[in-house]
Amino acid sequence: LGKGKSEDQSAQAMLFRARVLISADKPREAAGELRNLVRAYPEFPQGWIETALLAEKNGRLNEALDAYKKAVGLIPENLDLWYRIIALQLKDKKPRAAVQTLDKAPDQGAFRLQVALLFADEGYNKEALGLLQSATENGADPDETSYYRSILEFRITGDKEGALKPQRCIPPQSPL
């Protein structure tokens, strides 16, 4: 937080009250407590995260996205927040926005691989195929990306022989 100990304790207490209200199935009251929390302590990332989780749970995607973005602005190294933003953008049928978000996230091949699989799960197979290449370039296991490329090639083309080509570069000793 970067504030005094009593302010940190106050933020924690407000967060605790909001979580109790959520547990008691009182989302309206919890949302009010969280609004007060982020208004009073905008630099407290957990307040934004809890706000986003509650909004997401209640189907308020734009509110959840805004809150996740505020949280990731405070803790940009948190890949889970980036993943949640991308997932919501895909749920909202905005794959371009999701790719732009991924490009702003810290570059890690394994994370890019996870996101590529998320794109595939949401039906964006061609985009996922491009992201697999990016994942490999950013350090993801090439054997693993080749395996998933095969699956996506088959989903896209239906060509079994063509889909097997990426797997041919996987060495026999690979656990895949």
Short mmCIF file of N, CA and C in Angstrom, two decimals:
data_model
loop_
_atom_site.label_atom_id
_atom_site.label_comp_id
_atom_site.label_asym_id
_atom_site.label_seq_id
_atom_site.Cartn_x
_atom_site.Cartn_y
_atom_site.Cartn_z
N LEU A 1 0.81 -1.21 0.00
CA LEU A 1 0.00 0.00 0.00
C LEU A 1 0.84 1.26 0.00
N GLY A 2 1.92 1.23 0.71
CA GLY A 2 2.76 2.40 0.78
C GLY A 2 2.20 3.47 1.72
N LYS A 3 1.21 3.12 2.52
CA LYS A 3 0.63 4.07 3.47
C LYS A 3 0.96 3.58 4.87
N GLY A 4 0.43 4.27 5.86
CA GLY A 4 0.69 3.89 7.23
C GLY A 4 0.04 2.57 7.60
N LYS A 5 0.51 2.02 8.71
CA LYS A 5 0.02 0.73 9.18
C LYS A 5 -1.48 0.77 9.48
N SER A 6 -1.97 1.85 10.08
CA SER A 6 -3.39 1.91 10.41
C SER A 6 -4.25 1.99 9.15
N GLU A 7 -3.75 2.66 8.09
CA GLU A 7 -4.48 2.71 6.83
C GLU A 7 -4.52 1.33 6.19
N ASP A 8 -3.40 0.61 6.25
CA ASP A 8 -3.34 -0.75 5.73
C ASP A 8 -4.33 -1.63 6.47
N GLN A 9 -4.39 -1.50 7.77
CA GLN A 9 -5.33 -2.30 8.56
C GLN A 9 -6.77 -1.93 8.23
N SER A 10 -7.03 -0.65 7.98
CA SER A 10 -8.38 -0.22 7.61
C SER A 10 -8.79 -0.82 6.27
N ALA A 11 -7.88 -0.81 5.31
CA ALA A 11 -8.17 -1.41 4.00
C ALA A 11 -8.44 -2.91 4.16
N GLN A 12 -7.61 -3.57 4.95
CA GLN A 12 -7.80 -5.01 5.19
C GLN A 12 -9.15 -5.29 5.86
N ALA A 13 -9.52 -4.43 6.80
CA ALA A 13 -10.80 -4.61 7.51
C ALA A 13 -11.97 -4.43 6.55
N MET A 14 -11.88 -3.45 5.67
CA MET A 14 -12.95 -3.24 4.69
C MET A 14 -13.05 -4.43 3.74
N LEU A 15 -11.90 -4.94 3.32
CA LEU A 15 -11.88 -6.11 2.45
C LEU A 15 -12.50 -7.31 3.16
N PHE A 16 -12.16 -7.49 4.42
CA PHE A 16 -12.72 -8.59 5.20
C PHE A 16 -14.25 -8.48 5.29
N ARG A 17 -14.75 -7.26 5.57
CA ARG A 17 -16.20 -7.05 5.64
C ARG A 17 -16.86 -7.39 4.30
N ALA A 18 -16.24 -6.97 3.21
CA ALA A 18 -16.80 -7.28 1.89
C ALA A 18 -16.84 -8.78 1.65
N ARG A 19 -15.79 -9.47 2.04
CA ARG A 19 -15.76 -10.93 1.86
C ARG A 19 -16.80 -11.63 2.72
N VAL A 20 -17.01 -11.12 3.91
CA VAL A 20 -18.06 -11.69 4.78
C VAL A 20 -19.43 -11.50 4.12
N LEU A 21 -19.66 -10.33 3.57
CA LEU A 21 -20.93 -10.06 2.89
C LEU A 21 -21.11 -10.96 1.66
N ILE A 22 -20.03 -11.18 0.94
CA ILE A 22 -20.10 -12.09 -0.21
C ILE A 22 -20.44 -13.50 0.28
N SER A 23 -19.80 -13.94 1.34
CA SER A 23 -20.07 -15.28 1.90
C SER A 23 -21.50 -15.40 2.40
N ALA A 24 -22.05 -14.30 2.88
CA ALA A 24 -23.42 -14.29 3.39
C ALA A 24 -24.43 -14.09 2.25
N ASP A 25 -23.96 -14.15 1.01
CA ASP A 25 -24.81 -14.00 -0.17
C ASP A 25 -25.52 -12.64 -0.19
N LYS A 26 -24.74 -11.62 0.09
CA LYS A 26 -25.24 -10.24 0.06
C LYS A 26 -24.38 -9.44 -0.92
N PRO A 27 -24.52 -9.75 -2.21
CA PRO A 27 -23.62 -9.12 -3.20
C PRO A 27 -23.79 -7.60 -3.31
N ARG A 28 -25.00 -7.10 -3.14
CA ARG A 28 -25.21 -5.64 -3.25
C ARG A 28 -24.46 -4.90 -2.15
N GLU A 29 -24.58 -5.42 -0.93
CA GLU A 29 -23.89 -4.79 0.19
C GLU A 29 -22.38 -4.93 0.04
N ALA A 30 -21.95 -6.09 -0.44
CA ALA A 30 -20.52 -6.32 -0.65
C ALA A 30 -19.98 -5.36 -1.71
N ALA A 31 -20.74 -5.17 -2.79
CA ALA A 31 -20.31 -4.25 -3.84
C ALA A 31 -20.18 -2.84 -3.28
N GLY A 32 -21.10 -2.44 -2.41
CA GLY A 32 -21.02 -1.12 -1.78
C GLY A 32 -19.77 -0.98 -0.92
N GLU A 33 -19.48 -2.01 -0.15
CA GLU A 33 -18.28 -1.99 0.69
C GLU A 33 -17.02 -1.92 -0.17
N LEU A 34 -17.02 -2.67 -1.27
CA LEU A 34 -15.85 -2.64 -2.16
C LEU A 34 -15.70 -1.29 -2.86
N ARG A 35 -16.82 -0.67 -3.23
CA ARG A 35 -16.73 0.68 -3.82
C ARG A 35 -16.10 1.65 -2.83
N ASN A 36 -16.53 1.56 -1.58
CA ASN A 36 -15.94 2.41 -0.53
C ASN A 36 -14.45 2.12 -0.36
N LEU A 37 -14.10 0.86 -0.42
CA LEU A 37 -12.71 0.44 -0.26
C LEU A 37 -11.83 1.03 -1.37
N VAL A 38 -12.23 0.85 -2.62
CA VAL A 38 -11.37 1.32 -3.71
C VAL A 38 -11.38 2.85 -3.81
N ARG A 39 -12.44 3.48 -3.35
CA ARG A 39 -12.47 4.94 -3.30
C ARG A 39 -11.48 5.45 -2.24
N ALA A 40 -11.48 4.81 -1.10
CA ALA A 40 -10.61 5.23 0.00
C ALA A 40 -9.16 4.81 -0.22
N TYR A 41 -8.96 3.65 -0.84
CA TYR A 41 -7.61 3.09 -1.00
C TYR A 41 -7.41 2.62 -2.46
N PRO A 42 -7.33 3.54 -3.40
CA PRO A 42 -7.20 3.15 -4.81
C PRO A 42 -5.89 2.43 -5.14
N GLU A 43 -4.91 2.50 -4.26
CA GLU A 43 -3.64 1.82 -4.50
C GLU A 43 -3.59 0.43 -3.86
N PHE A 44 -4.71 -0.04 -3.38
CA PHE A 44 -4.81 -1.35 -2.72
C PHE A 44 -5.32 -2.35 -3.76
N PRO A 45 -4.42 -3.13 -4.38
CA PRO A 45 -4.82 -3.98 -5.50
C PRO A 45 -5.88 -5.02 -5.15
N GLN A 46 -5.83 -5.53 -3.92
CA GLN A 46 -6.78 -6.58 -3.56
C GLN A 46 -8.23 -6.06 -3.59
N GLY A 47 -8.42 -4.77 -3.33
CA GLY A 47 -9.76 -4.19 -3.43
C GLY A 47 -10.28 -4.24 -4.85
N TRP A 48 -9.40 -3.92 -5.81
CA TRP A 48 -9.79 -3.99 -7.22
C TRP A 48 -10.03 -5.42 -7.66
N ILE A 49 -9.18 -6.33 -7.17
CA ILE A 49 -9.33 -7.74 -7.56
C ILE A 49 -10.66 -8.29 -7.04
N GLU A 50 -10.97 -8.02 -5.79
CA GLU A 50 -12.23 -8.50 -5.21
C GLU A 50 -13.42 -7.87 -5.92
N THR A 51 -13.31 -6.59 -6.29
CA THR A 51 -14.36 -5.92 -7.04
C THR A 51 -14.58 -6.62 -8.38
N ALA A 52 -13.48 -6.94 -9.06
CA ALA A 52 -13.56 -7.62 -10.35
C ALA A 52 -14.19 -9.00 -10.23
N LEU A 53 -13.76 -9.75 -9.22
CA LEU A 53 -14.30 -11.10 -9.03
C LEU A 53 -15.80 -11.07 -8.78
N LEU A 54 -16.24 -10.13 -7.95
CA LEU A 54 -17.68 -10.01 -7.66
C LEU A 54 -18.45 -9.59 -8.91
N ALA A 55 -17.93 -8.63 -9.65
CA ALA A 55 -18.59 -8.18 -10.87
C ALA A 55 -18.66 -9.31 -11.89
N GLU A 56 -17.58 -10.05 -12.03
CA GLU A 56 -17.54 -11.17 -12.97
C GLU A 56 -18.56 -12.23 -12.57
N LYS A 57 -18.61 -12.54 -11.29
CA LYS A 57 -19.55 -13.54 -10.78
C LYS A 57 -20.99 -13.14 -11.07
N ASN A 58 -21.26 -11.84 -11.07
CA ASN A 58 -22.61 -11.34 -11.29
C ASN A 58 -22.86 -10.93 -12.74
N GLY A 59 -21.96 -11.32 -13.64
CA GLY A 59 -22.17 -11.09 -15.07
C GLY A 59 -21.95 -9.67 -15.55
N ARG A 60 -21.30 -8.86 -14.76
CA ARG A 60 -21.02 -7.47 -15.16
C ARG A 60 -19.60 -7.40 -15.72
N LEU A 61 -19.48 -7.82 -17.01
CA LEU A 61 -18.17 -7.98 -17.63
C LEU A 61 -17.39 -6.66 -17.72
N ASN A 62 -18.04 -5.59 -18.13
CA ASN A 62 -17.31 -4.33 -18.28
C ASN A 62 -16.77 -3.83 -16.94
N GLU A 63 -17.58 -3.96 -15.91
CA GLU A 63 -17.13 -3.56 -14.57
C GLU A 63 -15.96 -4.42 -14.11
N ALA A 64 -16.06 -5.72 -14.39
CA ALA A 64 -14.98 -6.64 -14.02
C ALA A 64 -13.70 -6.29 -14.78
N LEU A 65 -13.83 -6.04 -16.08
CA LEU A 65 -12.66 -5.67 -16.89
C LEU A 65 -11.99 -4.41 -16.36
N ASP A 66 -12.79 -3.40 -16.07
CA ASP A 66 -12.23 -2.15 -15.55
C ASP A 66 -11.46 -2.38 -14.24
N ALA A 67 -12.06 -3.17 -13.36
CA ALA A 67 -11.41 -3.42 -12.06
C ALA A 67 -10.13 -4.26 -12.23
N TYR A 68 -10.17 -5.27 -13.09
CA TYR A 68 -8.96 -6.06 -13.33
C TYR A 68 -7.85 -5.18 -13.92
N LYS A 69 -8.23 -4.27 -14.81
CA LYS A 69 -7.22 -3.39 -15.42
C LYS A 69 -6.60 -2.47 -14.38
N LYS A 70 -7.40 -2.01 -13.44
CA LYS A 70 -6.84 -1.17 -12.37
C LYS A 70 -5.87 -2.00 -11.52
N ALA A 71 -6.25 -3.23 -11.22
CA ALA A 71 -5.39 -4.10 -10.42
C ALA A 71 -4.09 -4.41 -11.15
N VAL A 72 -4.17 -4.72 -12.44
CA VAL A 72 -2.96 -5.05 -13.18
C VAL A 72 -2.07 -3.82 -13.34
N GLY A 73 -2.66 -2.63 -13.31
CA GLY A 73 -1.86 -1.41 -13.32
C GLY A 73 -1.03 -1.27 -12.05
N LEU A 74 -1.52 -1.85 -10.96
CA LEU A 74 -0.81 -1.79 -9.69
C LEU A 74 0.19 -2.93 -9.52
N ILE A 75 -0.16 -4.09 -10.08
CA ILE A 75 0.73 -5.25 -9.98
C ILE A 75 0.86 -5.91 -11.36
N PRO A 76 1.59 -5.25 -12.27
CA PRO A 76 1.66 -5.73 -13.65
C PRO A 76 2.36 -7.09 -13.82
N GLU A 77 3.08 -7.52 -12.84
CA GLU A 77 3.76 -8.82 -12.94
C GLU A 77 2.81 -9.99 -12.66
N ASN A 78 1.58 -9.71 -12.24
CA ASN A 78 0.62 -10.76 -11.89
C ASN A 78 -0.04 -11.30 -13.16
N LEU A 79 0.47 -12.42 -13.66
CA LEU A 79 -0.03 -12.98 -14.92
C LEU A 79 -1.47 -13.47 -14.81
N ASP A 80 -1.91 -13.86 -13.62
CA ASP A 80 -3.30 -14.29 -13.46
C ASP A 80 -4.27 -13.16 -13.81
N LEU A 81 -3.92 -11.94 -13.44
CA LEU A 81 -4.78 -10.80 -13.78
C LEU A 81 -4.83 -10.58 -15.29
N TRP A 82 -3.68 -10.67 -15.94
CA TRP A 82 -3.65 -10.53 -17.39
C TRP A 82 -4.52 -11.61 -18.03
N TYR A 83 -4.40 -12.84 -17.53
CA TYR A 83 -5.18 -13.96 -18.07
C TYR A 83 -6.68 -13.71 -17.91
N ARG A 84 -7.08 -13.22 -16.75
CA ARG A 84 -8.50 -12.95 -16.52
C ARG A 84 -9.03 -11.86 -17.44
N ILE A 85 -8.23 -10.83 -17.69
CA ILE A 85 -8.63 -9.78 -18.61
C ILE A 85 -8.83 -10.36 -20.01
N ILE A 86 -7.87 -11.13 -20.47
CA ILE A 86 -7.94 -11.74 -21.80
C ILE A 86 -9.15 -12.67 -21.89
N ALA A 87 -9.38 -13.47 -20.86
CA ALA A 87 -10.53 -14.38 -20.87
C ALA A 87 -11.85 -13.62 -20.98
N LEU A 88 -11.97 -12.53 -20.26
CA LEU A 88 -13.20 -11.73 -20.34
C LEU A 88 -13.35 -11.08 -21.71
N GLN A 89 -12.25 -10.63 -22.28
CA GLN A 89 -12.32 -10.04 -23.62
C GLN A 89 -12.77 -11.08 -24.64
N LEU A 90 -12.29 -12.30 -24.51
CA LEU A 90 -12.72 -13.36 -25.42
C LEU A 90 -14.19 -13.72 -25.18
N LYS A 91 -14.60 -13.76 -23.93
CA LYS A 91 -16.00 -14.03 -23.60
C LYS A 91 -16.90 -12.95 -24.22
N ASP A 92 -16.38 -11.73 -24.29
CA ASP A 92 -17.11 -10.60 -24.86
C ASP A 92 -16.93 -10.52 -26.38
N LYS A 93 -16.32 -11.56 -26.97
CA LYS A 93 -16.10 -11.67 -28.41
C LYS A 93 -15.23 -10.54 -28.97
N LYS A 94 -14.15 -10.26 -28.26
CA LYS A 94 -13.21 -9.22 -28.68
C LYS A 94 -11.79 -9.79 -28.75
N PRO A 95 -11.55 -10.69 -29.73
CA PRO A 95 -10.22 -11.32 -29.80
C PRO A 95 -9.09 -10.33 -30.10
N ARG A 96 -9.36 -9.29 -30.87
CA ARG A 96 -8.30 -8.31 -31.16
C ARG A 96 -7.86 -7.60 -29.88
N ALA A 97 -8.84 -7.23 -29.07
CA ALA A 97 -8.52 -6.58 -27.80
C ALA A 97 -7.72 -7.54 -26.92
N ALA A 98 -8.07 -8.82 -26.97
CA ALA A 98 -7.36 -9.82 -26.17
C ALA A 98 -5.91 -9.96 -26.62
N VAL A 99 -5.68 -9.93 -27.93
CA VAL A 99 -4.30 -10.01 -28.44
C VAL A 99 -3.53 -8.76 -28.03
N GLN A 100 -4.17 -7.60 -28.09
CA GLN A 100 -3.50 -6.37 -27.68
C GLN A 100 -3.14 -6.42 -26.20
N THR A 101 -4.04 -6.98 -25.39
CA THR A 101 -3.76 -7.13 -23.96
C THR A 101 -2.58 -8.07 -23.76
N LEU A 102 -2.57 -9.18 -24.48
CA LEU A 102 -1.46 -10.13 -24.37
C LEU A 102 -0.14 -9.46 -24.72
N ASP A 103 -0.15 -8.61 -25.73
CA ASP A 103 1.08 -7.93 -26.14
C ASP A 103 1.59 -6.97 -25.08
N LYS A 104 0.73 -6.53 -24.17
CA LYS A 104 1.15 -5.63 -23.09
C LYS A 104 1.63 -6.41 -21.86
N ALA A 105 1.26 -7.67 -21.76
CA ALA A 105 1.62 -8.50 -20.61
C ALA A 105 3.11 -8.84 -20.65
N PRO A 106 3.68 -9.15 -19.49
CA PRO A 106 5.09 -9.57 -19.47
C PRO A 106 5.29 -10.78 -20.39
N ASP A 107 6.34 -10.74 -21.21
CA ASP A 107 6.59 -11.82 -22.17
C ASP A 107 7.12 -13.05 -21.47
N GLN A 108 6.33 -14.09 -21.53
CA GLN A 108 6.74 -15.40 -21.03
C GLN A 108 6.11 -16.43 -21.95
N GLY A 109 6.94 -17.28 -22.49
CA GLY A 109 6.44 -18.28 -23.43
C GLY A 109 5.36 -19.17 -22.86
N ALA A 110 5.54 -19.62 -21.63
CA ALA A 110 4.55 -20.52 -21.03
C ALA A 110 3.20 -19.81 -20.87
N PHE A 111 3.23 -18.53 -20.53
CA PHE A 111 1.98 -17.77 -20.41
C PHE A 111 1.32 -17.61 -21.77
N ARG A 112 2.12 -17.31 -22.78
CA ARG A 112 1.57 -17.17 -24.13
C ARG A 112 0.96 -18.49 -24.59
N LEU A 113 1.56 -19.59 -24.22
CA LEU A 113 1.00 -20.90 -24.56
C LEU A 113 -0.36 -21.08 -23.89
N GLN A 114 -0.46 -20.75 -22.61
CA GLN A 114 -1.75 -20.82 -21.90
C GLN A 114 -2.81 -19.99 -22.59
N VAL A 115 -2.43 -18.79 -22.99
CA VAL A 115 -3.38 -17.88 -23.64
C VAL A 115 -3.78 -18.44 -25.01
N ALA A 116 -2.84 -19.01 -25.74
CA ALA A 116 -3.17 -19.63 -27.03
C ALA A 116 -4.21 -20.72 -26.85
N LEU A 117 -4.05 -21.52 -25.81
CA LEU A 117 -5.02 -22.59 -25.54
C LEU A 117 -6.38 -22.01 -25.14
N LEU A 118 -6.37 -20.89 -24.43
CA LEU A 118 -7.62 -20.22 -24.09
C LEU A 118 -8.33 -19.75 -25.37
N PHE A 119 -7.58 -19.16 -26.28
CA PHE A 119 -8.16 -18.76 -27.57
C PHE A 119 -8.78 -19.97 -28.26
N ALA A 120 -8.06 -21.09 -28.28
CA ALA A 120 -8.58 -22.29 -28.93
C ALA A 120 -9.86 -22.78 -28.23
N ASP A 121 -9.86 -22.76 -26.91
CA ASP A 121 -11.05 -23.19 -26.16
C ASP A 121 -12.26 -22.32 -26.48
N GLU A 122 -12.01 -21.06 -26.79
CA GLU A 122 -13.10 -20.13 -27.11
C GLU A 122 -13.47 -20.16 -28.60
N GLY A 123 -12.80 -21.04 -29.36
CA GLY A 123 -13.13 -21.19 -30.78
C GLY A 123 -12.33 -20.32 -31.73
N TYR A 124 -11.32 -19.63 -31.25
CA TYR A 124 -10.48 -18.78 -32.09
C TYR A 124 -9.24 -19.56 -32.49
N ASN A 125 -9.44 -20.61 -33.31
CA ASN A 125 -8.36 -21.53 -33.64
C ASN A 125 -7.26 -20.89 -34.48
N LYS A 126 -7.60 -20.08 -35.46
CA LYS A 126 -6.57 -19.45 -36.29
C LYS A 126 -5.72 -18.49 -35.47
N GLU A 127 -6.36 -17.73 -34.63
CA GLU A 127 -5.61 -16.81 -33.76
C GLU A 127 -4.72 -17.60 -32.81
N ALA A 128 -5.25 -18.71 -32.29
CA ALA A 128 -4.48 -19.55 -31.37
C ALA A 128 -3.22 -20.09 -32.06
N LEU A 129 -3.37 -20.46 -33.33
CA LEU A 129 -2.23 -20.98 -34.08
C LEU A 129 -1.12 -19.92 -34.17
N GLY A 130 -1.48 -18.69 -34.44
CA GLY A 130 -0.50 -17.61 -34.47
C GLY A 130 0.13 -17.38 -33.12
N LEU A 131 -0.66 -17.49 -32.08
CA LEU A 131 -0.13 -17.28 -30.72
C LEU A 131 0.83 -18.40 -30.32
N LEU A 132 0.62 -19.60 -30.83
CA LEU A 132 1.55 -20.69 -30.53
C LEU A 132 2.94 -20.38 -31.08
N GLN A 133 2.99 -19.81 -32.27
CA GLN A 133 4.29 -19.42 -32.84
C GLN A 133 4.96 -18.37 -31.95
N SER A 134 4.18 -17.40 -31.51
CA SER A 134 4.68 -16.36 -30.62
C SER A 134 5.16 -16.96 -29.30
N ALA A 135 4.43 -17.97 -28.81
CA ALA A 135 4.81 -18.63 -27.56
C ALA A 135 6.18 -19.29 -27.70
N THR A 136 6.39 -19.97 -28.82
CA THR A 136 7.68 -20.63 -29.06
C THR A 136 8.80 -19.60 -29.12
N GLU A 137 8.55 -18.49 -29.82
CA GLU A 137 9.56 -17.43 -29.94
C GLU A 137 9.89 -16.80 -28.59
N ASN A 138 8.95 -16.90 -27.64
CA ASN A 138 9.15 -16.31 -26.32
C ASN A 138 9.54 -17.34 -25.26
N GLY A 139 9.97 -18.52 -25.71
CA GLY A 139 10.54 -19.47 -24.77
C GLY A 139 9.68 -20.65 -24.36
N ALA A 140 8.49 -20.80 -24.93
CA ALA A 140 7.68 -21.99 -24.61
C ALA A 140 8.35 -23.23 -25.20
N ASP A 141 8.08 -24.35 -24.60
CA ASP A 141 8.63 -25.62 -25.05
C ASP A 141 8.19 -25.89 -26.50
N PRO A 142 9.14 -25.97 -27.44
CA PRO A 142 8.77 -26.18 -28.85
C PRO A 142 8.04 -27.50 -29.10
N ASP A 143 8.37 -28.53 -28.32
CA ASP A 143 7.67 -29.81 -28.49
C ASP A 143 6.20 -29.65 -28.13
N GLU A 144 5.96 -28.94 -27.04
CA GLU A 144 4.59 -28.74 -26.58
C GLU A 144 3.80 -27.88 -27.58
N THR A 145 4.42 -26.83 -28.07
CA THR A 145 3.70 -25.99 -29.04
C THR A 145 3.46 -26.75 -30.34
N SER A 146 4.38 -27.61 -30.74
CA SER A 146 4.18 -28.42 -31.95
C SER A 146 2.99 -29.37 -31.76
N TYR A 147 2.90 -29.95 -30.60
CA TYR A 147 1.77 -30.84 -30.30
C TYR A 147 0.44 -30.10 -30.46
N TYR A 148 0.35 -28.92 -29.86
CA TYR A 148 -0.90 -28.15 -29.95
C TYR A 148 -1.13 -27.61 -31.35
N ARG A 149 -0.05 -27.30 -32.07
CA ARG A 149 -0.21 -26.87 -33.46
C ARG A 149 -0.88 -27.96 -34.28
N SER A 150 -0.52 -29.20 -34.03
CA SER A 150 -1.14 -30.33 -34.75
C SER A 150 -2.65 -30.37 -34.50
N ILE A 151 -3.01 -30.23 -33.26
CA ILE A 151 -4.43 -30.26 -32.92
C ILE A 151 -5.18 -29.13 -33.61
N LEU A 152 -4.60 -27.94 -33.56
CA LEU A 152 -5.26 -26.79 -34.19
C LEU A 152 -5.30 -26.91 -35.71
N GLU A 153 -4.23 -27.40 -36.30
CA GLU A 153 -4.23 -27.61 -37.76
C GLU A 153 -5.37 -28.55 -38.16
N PHE A 154 -5.57 -29.60 -37.38
CA PHE A 154 -6.65 -30.53 -37.70
C PHE A 154 -8.01 -29.87 -37.52
N ARG A 155 -8.17 -29.09 -36.44
CA ARG A 155 -9.44 -28.38 -36.22
C ARG A 155 -9.75 -27.43 -37.37
N ILE A 156 -8.72 -26.77 -37.87
CA ILE A 156 -8.92 -25.76 -38.90
C ILE A 156 -9.13 -26.40 -40.27
N THR A 157 -8.31 -27.38 -40.61
CA THR A 157 -8.34 -27.93 -41.98
C THR A 157 -9.05 -29.26 -42.09
N GLY A 158 -9.07 -30.03 -41.02
CA GLY A 158 -9.64 -31.38 -41.09
C GLY A 158 -8.71 -32.37 -41.78
N ASP A 159 -7.52 -31.92 -42.17
CA ASP A 159 -6.54 -32.74 -42.87
C ASP A 159 -5.66 -33.47 -41.87
N LYS A 160 -5.87 -34.79 -41.73
CA LYS A 160 -5.12 -35.57 -40.74
C LYS A 160 -3.63 -35.58 -41.05
N GLU A 161 -3.29 -35.81 -42.31
CA GLU A 161 -1.87 -35.88 -42.67
C GLU A 161 -1.18 -34.54 -42.45
N GLY A 162 -1.82 -33.48 -42.86
CA GLY A 162 -1.25 -32.14 -42.66
C GLY A 162 -1.12 -31.79 -41.19
N ALA A 163 -2.07 -32.26 -40.40
CA ALA A 163 -2.06 -31.97 -38.97
C ALA A 163 -0.92 -32.70 -38.26
N LEU A 164 -0.47 -33.79 -38.82
CA LEU A 164 0.62 -34.55 -38.19
C LEU A 164 2.00 -33.93 -38.45
N LYS A 165 2.11 -33.08 -39.46
CA LYS A 165 3.42 -32.50 -39.81
C LYS A 165 4.10 -31.81 -38.63
N PRO A 166 3.42 -30.97 -37.86
CA PRO A 166 4.12 -30.32 -36.74
C PRO A 166 4.66 -31.31 -35.71
N GLN A 167 4.04 -32.48 -35.60
CA GLN A 167 4.49 -33.46 -34.61
C GLN A 167 5.77 -34.17 -35.05
N ARG A 168 6.07 -34.12 -36.32
CA ARG A 168 7.26 -34.81 -36.81
C ARG A 168 8.56 -34.22 -36.28
N CYS A 169 8.49 -32.97 -35.81
CA CYS A 169 9.73 -32.36 -35.27
C CYS A 169 9.90 -32.67 -33.78
N ILE A 170 8.94 -33.36 -33.17
CA ILE A 170 9.05 -33.73 -31.76
C ILE A 170 9.95 -34.96 -31.66
N PRO A 171 11.05 -34.88 -30.91
CA PRO A 171 11.96 -36.02 -30.82
C PRO A 171 11.30 -37.22 -30.12
N PRO A 172 11.72 -38.41 -30.49
CA PRO A 172 11.12 -39.62 -29.90
C PRO A 172 11.24 -39.71 -28.38
N GLN A 173 12.29 -39.12 -27.80
CA GLN A 173 12.48 -39.19 -26.36
C GLN A 173 11.60 -38.19 -25.60
N SER A 174 10.88 -37.34 -26.33
CA SER A 174 10.00 -36.36 -25.67
C SER A 174 8.85 -37.07 -24.97
N PRO A 175 8.45 -36.60 -23.79
CA PRO A 175 7.32 -37.22 -23.10
C PRO A 175 5.99 -37.02 -23.84
N LEU A 176 5.97 -36.13 -24.83
CA LEU A 176 4.76 -35.92 -25.62
C LEU A 176 4.63 -37.00 -26.65
#
